[in-house]
PDB file of C-alpha atoms and ligand atoms in Angstrom:
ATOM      1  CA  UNK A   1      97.994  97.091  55.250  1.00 45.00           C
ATOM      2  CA  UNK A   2      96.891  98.517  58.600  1.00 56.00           C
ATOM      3  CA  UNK A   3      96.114  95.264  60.684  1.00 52.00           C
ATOM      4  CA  UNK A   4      99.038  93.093  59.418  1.00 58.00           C
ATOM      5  CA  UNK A   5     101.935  95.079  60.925  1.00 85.00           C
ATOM      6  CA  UNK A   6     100.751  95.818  64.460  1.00 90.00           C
ATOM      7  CA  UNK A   7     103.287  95.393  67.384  1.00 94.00           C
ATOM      8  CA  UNK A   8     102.622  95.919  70.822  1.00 94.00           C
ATOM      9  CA  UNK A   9     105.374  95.742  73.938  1.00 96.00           C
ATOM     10  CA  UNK A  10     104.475  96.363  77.406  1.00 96.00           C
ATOM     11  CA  UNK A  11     105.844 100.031  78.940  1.00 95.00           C
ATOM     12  CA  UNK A  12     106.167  99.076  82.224  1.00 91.00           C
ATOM     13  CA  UNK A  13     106.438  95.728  84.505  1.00 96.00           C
ATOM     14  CA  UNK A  14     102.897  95.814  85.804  1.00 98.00           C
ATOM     15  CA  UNK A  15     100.929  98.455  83.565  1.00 98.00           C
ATOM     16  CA  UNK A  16     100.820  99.811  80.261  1.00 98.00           C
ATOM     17  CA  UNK A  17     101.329  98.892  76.369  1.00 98.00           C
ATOM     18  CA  UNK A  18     102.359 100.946  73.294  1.00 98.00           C
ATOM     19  CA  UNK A  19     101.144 100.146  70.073  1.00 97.00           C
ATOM     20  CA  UNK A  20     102.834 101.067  66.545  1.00 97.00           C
ATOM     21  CA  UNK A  21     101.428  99.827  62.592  1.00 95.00           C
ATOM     22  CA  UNK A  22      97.601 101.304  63.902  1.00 96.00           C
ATOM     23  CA  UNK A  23      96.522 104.569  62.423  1.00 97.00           C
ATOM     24  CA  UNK A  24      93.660 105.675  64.608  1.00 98.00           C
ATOM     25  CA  UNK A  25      92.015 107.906  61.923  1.00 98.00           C
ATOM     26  CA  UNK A  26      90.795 104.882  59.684  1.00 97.00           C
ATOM     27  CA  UNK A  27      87.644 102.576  60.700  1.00 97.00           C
ATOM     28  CA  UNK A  28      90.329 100.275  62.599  1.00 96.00           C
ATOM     29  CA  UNK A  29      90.320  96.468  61.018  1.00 94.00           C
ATOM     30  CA  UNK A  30      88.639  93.718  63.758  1.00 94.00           C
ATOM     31  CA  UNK A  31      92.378  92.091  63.988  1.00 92.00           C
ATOM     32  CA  UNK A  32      93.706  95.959  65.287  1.00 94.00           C
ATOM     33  CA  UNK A  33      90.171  96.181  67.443  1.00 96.00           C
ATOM     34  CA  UNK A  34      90.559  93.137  69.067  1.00 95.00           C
ATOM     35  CA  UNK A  35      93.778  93.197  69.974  1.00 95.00           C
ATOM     36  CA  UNK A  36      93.577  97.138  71.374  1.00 96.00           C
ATOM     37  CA  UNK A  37      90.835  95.615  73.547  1.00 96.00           C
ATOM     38  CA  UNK A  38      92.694  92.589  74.624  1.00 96.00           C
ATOM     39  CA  UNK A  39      95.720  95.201  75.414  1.00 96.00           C
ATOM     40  CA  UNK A  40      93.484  97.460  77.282  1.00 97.00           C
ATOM     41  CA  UNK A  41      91.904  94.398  79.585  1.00 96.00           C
ATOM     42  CA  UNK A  42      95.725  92.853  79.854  1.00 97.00           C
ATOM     43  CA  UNK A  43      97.578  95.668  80.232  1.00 98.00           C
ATOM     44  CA  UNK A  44      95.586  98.743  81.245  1.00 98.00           C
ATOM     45  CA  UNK A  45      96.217 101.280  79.404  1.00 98.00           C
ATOM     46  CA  UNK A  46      97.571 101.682  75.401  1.00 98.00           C
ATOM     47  CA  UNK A  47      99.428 104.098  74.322  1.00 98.00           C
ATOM     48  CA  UNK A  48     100.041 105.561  70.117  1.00 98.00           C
ATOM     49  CA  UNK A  49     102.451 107.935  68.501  1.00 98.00           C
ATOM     50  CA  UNK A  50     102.157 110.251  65.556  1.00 98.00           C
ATOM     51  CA  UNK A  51      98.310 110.244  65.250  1.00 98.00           C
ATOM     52  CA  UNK A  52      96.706 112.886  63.459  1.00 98.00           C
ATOM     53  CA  UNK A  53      92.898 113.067  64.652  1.00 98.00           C
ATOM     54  CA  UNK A  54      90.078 115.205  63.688  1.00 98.00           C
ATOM     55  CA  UNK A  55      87.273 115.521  66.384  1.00 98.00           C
ATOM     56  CA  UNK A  56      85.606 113.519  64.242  1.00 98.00           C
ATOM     57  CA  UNK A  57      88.214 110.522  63.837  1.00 98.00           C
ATOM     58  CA  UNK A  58      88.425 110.821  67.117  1.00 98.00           C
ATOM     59  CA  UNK A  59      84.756 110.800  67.922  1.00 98.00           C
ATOM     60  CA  UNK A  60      84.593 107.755  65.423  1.00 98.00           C
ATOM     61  CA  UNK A  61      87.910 106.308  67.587  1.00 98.00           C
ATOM     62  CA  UNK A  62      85.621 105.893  70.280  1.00 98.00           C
ATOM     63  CA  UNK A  63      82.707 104.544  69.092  1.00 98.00           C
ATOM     64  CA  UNK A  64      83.975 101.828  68.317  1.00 98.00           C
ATOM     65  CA  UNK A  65      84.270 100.689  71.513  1.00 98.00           C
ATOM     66  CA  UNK A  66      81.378 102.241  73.005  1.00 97.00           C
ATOM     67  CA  UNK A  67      78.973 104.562  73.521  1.00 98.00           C
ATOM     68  CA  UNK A  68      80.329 108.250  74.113  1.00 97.00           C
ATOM     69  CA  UNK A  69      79.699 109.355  77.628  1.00 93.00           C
ATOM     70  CA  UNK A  70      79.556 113.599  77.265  1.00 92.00           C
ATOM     71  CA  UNK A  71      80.755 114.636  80.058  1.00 86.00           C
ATOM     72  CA  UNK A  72      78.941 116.805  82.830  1.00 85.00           C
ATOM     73  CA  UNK A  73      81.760 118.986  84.196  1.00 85.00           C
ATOM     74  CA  UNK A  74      84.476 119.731  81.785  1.00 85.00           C
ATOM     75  CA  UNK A  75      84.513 122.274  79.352  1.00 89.00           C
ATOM     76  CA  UNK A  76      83.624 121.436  75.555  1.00 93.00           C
ATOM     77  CA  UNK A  77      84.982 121.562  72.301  1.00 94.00           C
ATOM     78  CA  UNK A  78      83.556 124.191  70.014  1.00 94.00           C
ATOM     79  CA  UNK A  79      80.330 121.882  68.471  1.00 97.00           C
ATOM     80  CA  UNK A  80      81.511 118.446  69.676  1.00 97.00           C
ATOM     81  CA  UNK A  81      80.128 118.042  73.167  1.00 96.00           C
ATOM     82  CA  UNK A  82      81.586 114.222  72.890  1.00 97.00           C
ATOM     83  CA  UNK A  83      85.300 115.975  73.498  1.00 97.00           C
ATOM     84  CA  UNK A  84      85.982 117.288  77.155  1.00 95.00           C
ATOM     85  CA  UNK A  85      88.420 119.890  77.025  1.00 96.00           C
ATOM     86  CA  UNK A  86      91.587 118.827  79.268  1.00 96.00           C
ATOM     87  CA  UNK A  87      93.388 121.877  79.303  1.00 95.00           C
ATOM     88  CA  UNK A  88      95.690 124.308  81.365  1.00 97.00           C
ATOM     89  CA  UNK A  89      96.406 127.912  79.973  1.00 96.00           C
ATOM     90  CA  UNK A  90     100.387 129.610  81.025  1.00 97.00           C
ATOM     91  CA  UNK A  91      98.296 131.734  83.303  1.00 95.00           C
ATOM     92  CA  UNK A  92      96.360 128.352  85.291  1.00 95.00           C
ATOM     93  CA  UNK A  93      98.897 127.350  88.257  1.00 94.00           C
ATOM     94  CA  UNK A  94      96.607 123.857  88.936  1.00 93.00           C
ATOM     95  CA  UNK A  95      95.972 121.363  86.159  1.00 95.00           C
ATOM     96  CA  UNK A  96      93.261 118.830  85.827  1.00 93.00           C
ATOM     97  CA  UNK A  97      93.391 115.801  86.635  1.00 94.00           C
ATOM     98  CA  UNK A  98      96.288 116.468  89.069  1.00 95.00           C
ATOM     99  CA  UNK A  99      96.511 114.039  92.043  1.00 96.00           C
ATOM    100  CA  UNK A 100      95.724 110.134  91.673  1.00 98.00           C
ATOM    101  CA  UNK A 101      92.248 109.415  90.341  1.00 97.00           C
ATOM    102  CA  UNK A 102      90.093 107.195  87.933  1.00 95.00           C
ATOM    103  CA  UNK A 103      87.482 108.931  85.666  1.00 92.00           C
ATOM    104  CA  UNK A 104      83.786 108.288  86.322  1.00 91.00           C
ATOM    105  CA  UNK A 105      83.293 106.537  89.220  1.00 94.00           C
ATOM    106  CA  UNK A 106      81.048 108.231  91.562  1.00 91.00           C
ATOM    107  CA  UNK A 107      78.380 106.916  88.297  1.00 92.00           C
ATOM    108  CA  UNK A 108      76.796 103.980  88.882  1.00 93.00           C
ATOM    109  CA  UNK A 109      78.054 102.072  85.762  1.00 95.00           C
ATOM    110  CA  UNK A 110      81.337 103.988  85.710  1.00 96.00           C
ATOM    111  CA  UNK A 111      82.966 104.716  82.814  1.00 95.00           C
ATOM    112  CA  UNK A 112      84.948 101.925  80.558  1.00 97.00           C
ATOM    113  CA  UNK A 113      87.550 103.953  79.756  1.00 97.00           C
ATOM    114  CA  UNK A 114      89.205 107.665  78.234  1.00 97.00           C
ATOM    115  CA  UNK A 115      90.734 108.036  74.985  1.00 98.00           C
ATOM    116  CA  UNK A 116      93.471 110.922  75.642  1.00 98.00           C
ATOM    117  CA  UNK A 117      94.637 112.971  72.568  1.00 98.00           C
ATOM    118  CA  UNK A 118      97.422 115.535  72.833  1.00 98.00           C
ATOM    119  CA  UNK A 119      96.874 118.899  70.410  1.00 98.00           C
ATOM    120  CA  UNK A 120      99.429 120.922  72.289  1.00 98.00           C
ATOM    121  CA  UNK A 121     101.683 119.971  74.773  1.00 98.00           C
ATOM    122  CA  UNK A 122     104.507 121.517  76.725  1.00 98.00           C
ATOM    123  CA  UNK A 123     108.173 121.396  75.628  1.00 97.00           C
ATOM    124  CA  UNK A 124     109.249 119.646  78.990  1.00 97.00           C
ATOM    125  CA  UNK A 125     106.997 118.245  81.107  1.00 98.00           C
ATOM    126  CA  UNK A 126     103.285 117.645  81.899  1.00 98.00           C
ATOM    127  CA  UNK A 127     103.898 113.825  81.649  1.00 98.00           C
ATOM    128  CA  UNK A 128     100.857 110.984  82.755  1.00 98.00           C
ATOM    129  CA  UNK A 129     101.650 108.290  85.106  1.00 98.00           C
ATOM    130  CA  UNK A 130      98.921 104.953  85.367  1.00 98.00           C
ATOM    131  CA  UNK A 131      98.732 102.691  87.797  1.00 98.00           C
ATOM    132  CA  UNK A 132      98.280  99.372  88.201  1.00 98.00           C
ATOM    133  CA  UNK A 133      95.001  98.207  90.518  1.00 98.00           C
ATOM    134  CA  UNK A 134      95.976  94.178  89.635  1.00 98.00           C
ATOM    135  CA  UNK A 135      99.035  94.770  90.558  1.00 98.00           C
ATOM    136  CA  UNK A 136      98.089  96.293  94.033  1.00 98.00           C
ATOM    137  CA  UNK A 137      95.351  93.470  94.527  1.00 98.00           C
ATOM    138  CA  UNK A 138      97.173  90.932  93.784  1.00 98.00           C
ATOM    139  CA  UNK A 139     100.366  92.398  96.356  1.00 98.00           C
ATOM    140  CA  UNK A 140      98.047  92.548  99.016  1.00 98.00           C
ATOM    141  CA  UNK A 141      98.126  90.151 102.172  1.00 98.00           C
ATOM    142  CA  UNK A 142      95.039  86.882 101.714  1.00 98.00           C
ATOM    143  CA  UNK A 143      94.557  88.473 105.257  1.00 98.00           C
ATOM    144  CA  UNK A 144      93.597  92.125 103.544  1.00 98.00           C
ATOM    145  CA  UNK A 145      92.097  90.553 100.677  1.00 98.00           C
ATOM    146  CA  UNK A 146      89.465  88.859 102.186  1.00 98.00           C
ATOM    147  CA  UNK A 147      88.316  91.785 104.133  1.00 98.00           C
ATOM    148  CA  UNK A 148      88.451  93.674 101.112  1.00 98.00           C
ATOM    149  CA  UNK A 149      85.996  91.411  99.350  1.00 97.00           C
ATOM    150  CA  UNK A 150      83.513  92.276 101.609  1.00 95.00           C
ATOM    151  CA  UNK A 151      83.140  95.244 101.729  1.00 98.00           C
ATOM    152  CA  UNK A 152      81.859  98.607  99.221  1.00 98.00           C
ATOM    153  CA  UNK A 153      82.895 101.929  99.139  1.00 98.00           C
ATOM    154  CA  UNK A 154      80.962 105.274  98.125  1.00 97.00           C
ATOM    155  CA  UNK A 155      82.220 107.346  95.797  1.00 97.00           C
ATOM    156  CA  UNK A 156      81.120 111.190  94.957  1.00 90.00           C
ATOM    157  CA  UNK A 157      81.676 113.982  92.587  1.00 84.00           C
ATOM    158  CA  UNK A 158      80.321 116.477  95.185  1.00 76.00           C
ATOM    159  CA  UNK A 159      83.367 116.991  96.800  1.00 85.00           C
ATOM    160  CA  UNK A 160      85.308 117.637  93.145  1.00 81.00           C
ATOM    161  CA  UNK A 161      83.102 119.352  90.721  1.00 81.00           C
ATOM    162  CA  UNK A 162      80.431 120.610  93.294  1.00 79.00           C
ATOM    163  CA  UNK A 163      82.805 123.352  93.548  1.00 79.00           C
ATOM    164  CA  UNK A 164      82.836 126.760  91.218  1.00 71.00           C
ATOM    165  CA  UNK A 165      86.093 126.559  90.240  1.00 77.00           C
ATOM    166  CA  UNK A 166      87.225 128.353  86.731  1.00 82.00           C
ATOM    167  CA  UNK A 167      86.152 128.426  82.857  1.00 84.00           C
ATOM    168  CA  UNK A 168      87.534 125.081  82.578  1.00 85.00           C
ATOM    169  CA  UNK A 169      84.894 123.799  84.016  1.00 83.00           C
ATOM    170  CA  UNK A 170      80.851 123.277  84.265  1.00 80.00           C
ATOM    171  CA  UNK A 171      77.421 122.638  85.728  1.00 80.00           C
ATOM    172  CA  UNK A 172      78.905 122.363  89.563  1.00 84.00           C
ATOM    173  CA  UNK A 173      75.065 122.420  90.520  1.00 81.00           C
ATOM    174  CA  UNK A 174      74.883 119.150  88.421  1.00 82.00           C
ATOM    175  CA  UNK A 175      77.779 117.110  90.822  1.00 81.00           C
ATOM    176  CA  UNK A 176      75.379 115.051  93.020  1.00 77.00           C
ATOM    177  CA  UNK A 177      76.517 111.506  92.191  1.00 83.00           C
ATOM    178  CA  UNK A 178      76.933 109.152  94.761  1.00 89.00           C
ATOM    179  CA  UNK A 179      77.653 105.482  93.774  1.00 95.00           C
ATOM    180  CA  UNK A 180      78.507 102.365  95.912  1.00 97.00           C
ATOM    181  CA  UNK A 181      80.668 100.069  94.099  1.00 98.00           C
ATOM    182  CA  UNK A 182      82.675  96.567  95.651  1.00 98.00           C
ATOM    183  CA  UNK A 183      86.146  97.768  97.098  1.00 98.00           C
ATOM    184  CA  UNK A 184      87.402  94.572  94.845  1.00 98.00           C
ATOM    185  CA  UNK A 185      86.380  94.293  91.552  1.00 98.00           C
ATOM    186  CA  UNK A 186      86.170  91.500  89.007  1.00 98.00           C
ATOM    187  CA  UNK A 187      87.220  93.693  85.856  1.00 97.00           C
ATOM    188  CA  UNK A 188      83.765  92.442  83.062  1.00 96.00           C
ATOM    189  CA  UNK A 189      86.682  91.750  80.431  1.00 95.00           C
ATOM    190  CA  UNK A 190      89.701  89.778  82.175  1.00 96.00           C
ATOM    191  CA  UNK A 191      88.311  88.284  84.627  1.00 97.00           C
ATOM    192  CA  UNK A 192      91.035  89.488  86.778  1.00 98.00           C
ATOM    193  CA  UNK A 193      90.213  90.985  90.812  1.00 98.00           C
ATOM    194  CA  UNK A 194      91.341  94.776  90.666  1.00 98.00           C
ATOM    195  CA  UNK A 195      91.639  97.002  93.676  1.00 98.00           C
ATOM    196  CA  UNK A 196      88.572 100.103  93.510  1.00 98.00           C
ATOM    197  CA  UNK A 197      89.143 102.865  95.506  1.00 98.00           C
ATOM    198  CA  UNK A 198      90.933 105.804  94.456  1.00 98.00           C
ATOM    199  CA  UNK A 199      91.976 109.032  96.084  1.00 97.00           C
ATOM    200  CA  UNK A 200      90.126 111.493  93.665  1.00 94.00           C
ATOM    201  CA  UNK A 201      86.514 110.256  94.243  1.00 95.00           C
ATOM    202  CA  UNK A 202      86.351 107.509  97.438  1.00 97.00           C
ATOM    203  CA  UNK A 203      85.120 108.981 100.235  1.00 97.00           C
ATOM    204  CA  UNK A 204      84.381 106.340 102.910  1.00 97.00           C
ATOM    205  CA  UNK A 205      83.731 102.626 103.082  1.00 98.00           C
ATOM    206  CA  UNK A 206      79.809 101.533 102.977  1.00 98.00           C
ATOM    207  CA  UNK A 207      78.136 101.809 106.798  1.00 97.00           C
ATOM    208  CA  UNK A 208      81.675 103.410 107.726  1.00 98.00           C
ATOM    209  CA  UNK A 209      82.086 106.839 109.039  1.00 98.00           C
ATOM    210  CA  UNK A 210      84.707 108.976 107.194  1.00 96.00           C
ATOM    211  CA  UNK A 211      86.829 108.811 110.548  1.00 98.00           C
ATOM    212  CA  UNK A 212      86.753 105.044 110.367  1.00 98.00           C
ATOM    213  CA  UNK A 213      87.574 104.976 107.112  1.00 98.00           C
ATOM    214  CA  UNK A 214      89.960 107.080 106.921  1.00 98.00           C
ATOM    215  CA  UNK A 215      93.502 105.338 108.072  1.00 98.00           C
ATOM    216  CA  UNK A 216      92.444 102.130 105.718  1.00 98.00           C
ATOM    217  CA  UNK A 217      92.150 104.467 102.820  1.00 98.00           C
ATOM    218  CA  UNK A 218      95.213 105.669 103.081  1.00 98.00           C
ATOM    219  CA  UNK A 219      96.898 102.432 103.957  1.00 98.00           C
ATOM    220  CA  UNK A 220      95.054 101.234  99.940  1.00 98.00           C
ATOM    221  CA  UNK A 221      96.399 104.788  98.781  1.00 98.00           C
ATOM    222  CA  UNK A 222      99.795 104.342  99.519  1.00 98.00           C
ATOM    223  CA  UNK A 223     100.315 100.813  98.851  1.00 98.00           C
ATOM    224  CA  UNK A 224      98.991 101.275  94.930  1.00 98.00           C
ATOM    225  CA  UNK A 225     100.855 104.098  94.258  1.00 98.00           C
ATOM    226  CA  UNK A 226     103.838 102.029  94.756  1.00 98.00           C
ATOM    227  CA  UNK A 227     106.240 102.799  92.050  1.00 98.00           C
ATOM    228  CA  UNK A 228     106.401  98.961  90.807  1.00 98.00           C
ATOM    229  CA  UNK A 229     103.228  99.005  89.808  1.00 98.00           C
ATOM    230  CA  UNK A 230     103.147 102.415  87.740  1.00 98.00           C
ATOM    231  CA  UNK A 231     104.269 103.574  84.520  1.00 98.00           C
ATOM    232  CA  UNK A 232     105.139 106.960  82.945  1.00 98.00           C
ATOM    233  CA  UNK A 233     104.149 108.298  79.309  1.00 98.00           C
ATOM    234  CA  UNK A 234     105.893 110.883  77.798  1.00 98.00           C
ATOM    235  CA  UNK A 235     103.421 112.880  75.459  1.00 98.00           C
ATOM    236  CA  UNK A 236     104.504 114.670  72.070  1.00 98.00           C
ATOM    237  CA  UNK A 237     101.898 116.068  69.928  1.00 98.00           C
ATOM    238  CA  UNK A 238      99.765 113.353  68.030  1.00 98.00           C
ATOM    239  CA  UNK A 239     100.003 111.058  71.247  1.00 98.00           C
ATOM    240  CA  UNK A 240      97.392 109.174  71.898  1.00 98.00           C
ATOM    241  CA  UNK A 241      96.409 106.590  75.321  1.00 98.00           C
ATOM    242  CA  UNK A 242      93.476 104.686  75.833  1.00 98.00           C
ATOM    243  CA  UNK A 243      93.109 103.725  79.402  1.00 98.00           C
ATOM    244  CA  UNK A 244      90.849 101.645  81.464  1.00 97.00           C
ATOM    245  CA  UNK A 245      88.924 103.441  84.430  1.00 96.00           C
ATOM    246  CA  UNK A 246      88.215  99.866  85.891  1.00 97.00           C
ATOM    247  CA  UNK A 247      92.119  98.703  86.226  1.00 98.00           C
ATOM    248  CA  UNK A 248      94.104 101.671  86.402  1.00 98.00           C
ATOM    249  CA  UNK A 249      94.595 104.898  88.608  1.00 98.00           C
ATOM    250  CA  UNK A 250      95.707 108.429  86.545  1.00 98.00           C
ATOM    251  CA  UNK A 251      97.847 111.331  87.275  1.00 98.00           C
ATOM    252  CA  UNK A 252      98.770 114.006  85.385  1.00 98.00           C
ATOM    253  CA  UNK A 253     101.885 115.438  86.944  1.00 98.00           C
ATOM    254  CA  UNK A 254     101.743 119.223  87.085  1.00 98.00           C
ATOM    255  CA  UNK A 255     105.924 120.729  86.241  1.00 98.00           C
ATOM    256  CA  UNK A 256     104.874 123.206  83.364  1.00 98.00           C
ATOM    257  CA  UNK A 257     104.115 125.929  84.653  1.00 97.00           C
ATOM    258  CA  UNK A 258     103.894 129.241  82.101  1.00 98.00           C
ATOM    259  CA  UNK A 259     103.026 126.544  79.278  1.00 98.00           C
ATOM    260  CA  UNK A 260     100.370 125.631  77.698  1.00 98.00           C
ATOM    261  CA  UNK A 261      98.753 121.805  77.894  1.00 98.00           C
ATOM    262  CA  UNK A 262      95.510 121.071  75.552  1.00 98.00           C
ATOM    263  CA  UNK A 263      94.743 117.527  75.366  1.00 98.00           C
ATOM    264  CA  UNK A 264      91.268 116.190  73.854  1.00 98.00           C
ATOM    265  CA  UNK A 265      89.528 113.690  76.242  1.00 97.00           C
ATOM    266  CA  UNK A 266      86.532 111.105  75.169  1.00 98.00           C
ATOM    267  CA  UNK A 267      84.926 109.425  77.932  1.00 97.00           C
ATOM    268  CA  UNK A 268      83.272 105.568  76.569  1.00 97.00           C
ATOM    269  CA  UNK A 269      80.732 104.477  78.755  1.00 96.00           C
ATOM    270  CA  UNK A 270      80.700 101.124  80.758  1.00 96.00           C
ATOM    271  CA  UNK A 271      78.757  98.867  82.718  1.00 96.00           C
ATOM    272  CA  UNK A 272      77.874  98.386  86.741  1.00 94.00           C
ATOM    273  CA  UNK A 273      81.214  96.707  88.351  1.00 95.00           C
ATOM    274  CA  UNK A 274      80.589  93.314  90.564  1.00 95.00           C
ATOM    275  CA  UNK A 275      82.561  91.901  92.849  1.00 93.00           C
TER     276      UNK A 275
HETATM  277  C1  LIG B   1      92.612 113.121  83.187  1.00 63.42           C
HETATM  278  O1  LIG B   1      92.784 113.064  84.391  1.00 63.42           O
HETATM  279  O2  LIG B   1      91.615 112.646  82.661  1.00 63.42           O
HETATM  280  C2  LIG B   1      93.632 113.810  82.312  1.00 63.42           C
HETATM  281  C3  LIG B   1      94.962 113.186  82.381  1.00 63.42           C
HETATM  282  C4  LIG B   1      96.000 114.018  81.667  1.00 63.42           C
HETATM  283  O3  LIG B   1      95.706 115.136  81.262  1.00 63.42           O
HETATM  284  O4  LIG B   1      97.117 113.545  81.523  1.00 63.42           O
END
């Protein structure tokens, strides 16, 4: 019975889990909840095989760890506006989601997490890589850290999805969120301090100018992006990873070009971060 046979085993040293006995299409058992929960605060990000997920299932997936967030800027699925279309076509050169980011957070209460599901993905190639913010916290100097912890950052979509870019993509008059959120976190389910600033969406430090902050971006940027605190997953079709927007950094790695890429994305909603 689903529930009795689960396994998990960590992916990497600092990030990432992969789970095997759960089939993601059935009303998941609290034993298989809990522990995909407890996974996700321990170790990121948790990753499935051989799922096979209608937009439903998948839209039931979710909700049972949250509310659905429908997203503002991607493109939809044909009558579920819960699923953001993460696509690239042979004929798109760029991807989405291309360069070292973490969903959501220009939004006040930024997003708990994604649920990632692959429908069609290249025969080589087009691999994820996550990132571990505990792990570049807790490498940091007590020197940095305590500066760290006092100060905030602004995030923005402006800069992202304020632009007209192609059919991928939406409502670029609707990117004018601008959150400030702690540069250190304390993630709401572990407990645990996690570095929050990310390349995608950070734009300055709060009362800094963008010159200031600048350099000391860039030092964070570098330093948790080390490869020791990274993994790398491998999609096949029927893949599935769960990741948390509060702990981890994303990047999907653009080497397939002239293939096509069609994953299904669902957004959960989460809660304002503190310090
Ligand atoms: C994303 O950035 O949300 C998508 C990641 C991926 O397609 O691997």
């Amino acid at each position: 019975m689903q529930g009795n046979s689960i396994q998990i085993r960590p992916v990497g040293g600092a990030v990432g889990a992969e789970m095997t006995g759960v089939d993601l299409s059935e009303p998941l058992p609290v034993q298989a909840r809990d522990t995909i929960r407890k996974a996700l605060a321990d170790r990121g990000v948790v990753f499935f095989r051989d799922q096979s997920l209608t937009p439903e299932q998948h839209i039931g997936l979710a909700r049972q760890f949250g509310e659905i967030n429908v997203n503002r800027f991607f493109a939809q699925a044909d009558g579920y506006p819960e699923i953001a279309l993460v696509a690239k076509e042979p004929q798109h050169t760029k991807n989405i989601g291309g360069g070292w980011h973490t969903d959501h957070s220009y939004d006040q209460s930024p997003a708990l997490g994604s649920i990632l599901y692959a429908r069609q993905v290249p025969p080589i190639g087009g691999d994820t890589l996550f990132s571990s913010m505990y792990a570049a916290y807790d490498a940091l100097s007590d020197g940095l850290k305590q500066t760290l912890g006092g100060l905030r950052a602004v995030h923005s979509s402006r800069h992202v999805f304020g632009v007209v870019r192609d059919d991928r993509f939406r409502n670029a008059e609707a990117a004018v969120q601008d959150a400030v959120h702690p540069v250190v976190i304390t993630h709401p389910d572990s407990g645990q301090k996690a570095l929050y600033v990310n390349p995608g969406f950070t734009v300055r430090f709060d009362g800094w100018t963008d010159d200031e902050s600048k350099p000391l971006l860039e030092f964070l940027y570098s330093h948790a992006a080390r490869p020791e605190f990274t993994c790398r997953f491998v999609w096949r079709n029927g893949s599935v990873a769960f990741w948390d927007n509060r702990s981890t950094w994303h990047y999907a790695v653009n080497d397939y070009q002239g293939e096509r890429r069609l994953m299904h994305r669902i957004t959960i909603e989460g809660c304002e971060l503190g310090g």
